[in-house]
Amino acid sequence: MGALTTLVAGAPLEEVVATIERDGGVVIKDFFDSSTLAELRTEIDLAMPSTPWGQDDFSGHRTKRLYGIFQHTRHAATAVRHPLYAGIASHFLEIPQSGYFGEDRLELAPTYQVGVTSIIDIHPGEGAQPLHRDDGVWQWRHPEGYRQARVQIMVAVTDFTADNGGTMVVPGSHLWDDDRGPRVDEAVPTEMTAGSALIWLGGTFHGGGTNSSDSNRVGLTIGLDLGFLRQEENAYLTYPADVVKEFDEDIQRLLGWSVCPPGTGFVDHQGVMADPIFLLQGEGAEVTNSFAQFDEAASGAQQ
C-alpha cells in the first residue's frame, strides 16, 4: 500500500471515516487555517526553549517533547473541538455496549477523554523511532473485530517531509492481529504542509521518522481515548486544579473531570457517587449522581 490518502478539512465525515477504516489513518489538508497556525507557532516558540532533550531511544536524543499542552496553547482546545476530529473520535470510540441491570437489558455508550498530549520537536540528526501501536500502553489485544481504544492526531506546525522526520505510518496495520509485527520497509512517511493533520487509530503501527534535513520538524499531538481507560498522561497531576478551573467545561471534562458511563471516575459526595465536575464549579454547584442514569434507562426500558 502506498502513502496515506489526503483529504480536505471540509470532506464529509463519512468519507474520512471510511478512509481510516480502510487504511488506519488519513491526512487532512488545512486542518488549521493560517491565522490559527500562526498563533499556535507563537505559543510554541514561547514554551519550547526550556524544554529538555529526550533521554531515551523512544523519546529521542535530538527531540524535545512538551507535555500538558492545554496549559501552553489555546489551540489544543481548537484541535479537540474540530468537528472532523471530534466526529472521528465519536465514531470509533463512542460505540454502545449492552448489558443487564437487574432484569433490564440496557445499552450504554462510553465517552472519550484526552489521554496524552505533546508538542514534538524533532531536530536534525534524530534517528527513527521504533514502529509501535499507541494502544500498547494498555497492552491492548487485536483479535479480528476488536474495538479501538484511541484516535490520535498530529497537527503539522511545520511542513512534514520524508527528509525531516515526517511520521512513518504502516497503512492497513490496524487490521493485523498480534502475531504480525511491522517492518521498516512497510512504513511510509507522512508528507503534509504546515496546518495539515495526520489522524490515525491506536492500532496503527507508526513512529517518528529520521530527520536528515537541516531544519526541525514540529507537530502538536493529542490522543483521544476511551473514557474508561487510565489516561497515559496523568492529567490530574499535570494540570493543577486551579489551572483546570480556568478552562471551559468541555475541556475540563475531556481532561478527566467527568464520569464515563456507567460510573468510571466518580467521587463521593455525601454518599452520592457523583460526577466530579462540580468540584471545579464552586459553592452551590449542581451535583450529578453518576448512577441515576441506570434508574432512568431502566424506567425507559420498561415503558
Coordinates of N, CA and C in Angstrom, one line a residue, residues 58 65 129-137 150 152 167-170 173 182 200-208 232:
F58 N 13.4 5.9 22.6 CA 12.0 6.0 22.1 C 11.6 7.5 22.0
R65 N 10.1 17.2 23.7 CA 8.7 16.9 23.9 C 8.2 17.7 25.1
Q129 N 12.2 6.6 15.2 CA 11.6 6.0 16.4 C 11.1 4.6 16.0
P130 N 11.2 3.6 17.0 CA 10.7 2.3 16.7 C 9.2 2.3 16.3
L131 N 8.8 1.6 15.3 CA 7.4 1.5 14.9 C 6.6 0.8 16.1
H132 N 5.4 1.4 16.4 CA 4.7 0.9 17.6 C 3.2 1.3 17.4
R133 N 2.4 0.6 18.2 CA 1.0 0.9 18.3 C 0.7 1.8 19.6
D134 N 0.0 2.9 19.5 CA -0.2 3.7 20.7 C -1.1 2.9 21.7
D135 N -1.9 2.0 21.3 CA -2.7 1.3 22.3 C -1.9 0.3 23.1
G136 N -0.6 0.2 22.7 CA 0.2 -0.7 23.5 C 0.4 -0.3 25.0
V137 N 0.1 1.0 25.3 CA 0.2 1.4 26.7 C -0.8 0.7 27.6
R150 N -8.0 4.3 21.0 CA -7.5 5.7 20.8 C -7.7 6.1 19.3
Q152 N -5.7 9.3 17.4 CA -4.6 10.2 17.6 C -4.6 11.2 16.5
T167 N 6.1 11.7 10.2 CA 5.7 10.4 10.9 C 5.5 9.3 9.9
M168 N 6.2 8.2 10.3 CA 6.2 7.0 9.5 C 4.9 6.2 9.9
V169 N 4.1 5.7 8.9 CA 2.9 5.0 9.1 C 2.9 3.7 8.3
V170 N 2.4 2.7 8.9 CA 2.2 1.4 8.1 C 0.7 1.3 7.8
S173 N -2.2 -1.5 8.9 CA -1.7 -2.3 10.0 C -2.7 -2.4 11.2
P182 N 5.6 -5.1 12.5 CA 5.8 -4.2 11.4 C 7.3 -4.3 10.9
W200 N -4.9 9.1 13.0 CA -4.7 7.6 12.9 C -5.3 6.9 14.1
L201 N -5.4 5.6 14.0 CA -6.0 4.8 15.1 C -4.9 4.3 16.0
G202 N -5.4 4.0 17.2 CA -4.4 3.4 18.2 C -3.8 2.1 17.8
G203 N -4.5 1.4 16.9 CA -4.0 0.1 16.4 C -3.1 0.1 15.2
T204 N -2.8 1.3 14.7 CA -2.0 1.5 13.5 C -0.5 1.7 13.9
F205 N 0.4 0.9 13.3 CA 1.8 1.0 13.6 C 2.3 2.3 12.9
H206 N 3.2 3.0 13.7 CA 3.7 4.3 13.2 C 4.9 4.6 14.1
G207 N 5.6 5.7 13.8 CA 6.7 6.2 14.5 C 7.3 7.4 13.9
G208 N 8.0 8.2 14.7 CA 8.7 9.4 14.1 C 9.8 9.0 13.2
E232 N -2.9 7.9 29.7 CA -1.5 7.7 29.6 C -0.7 8.9 30.3

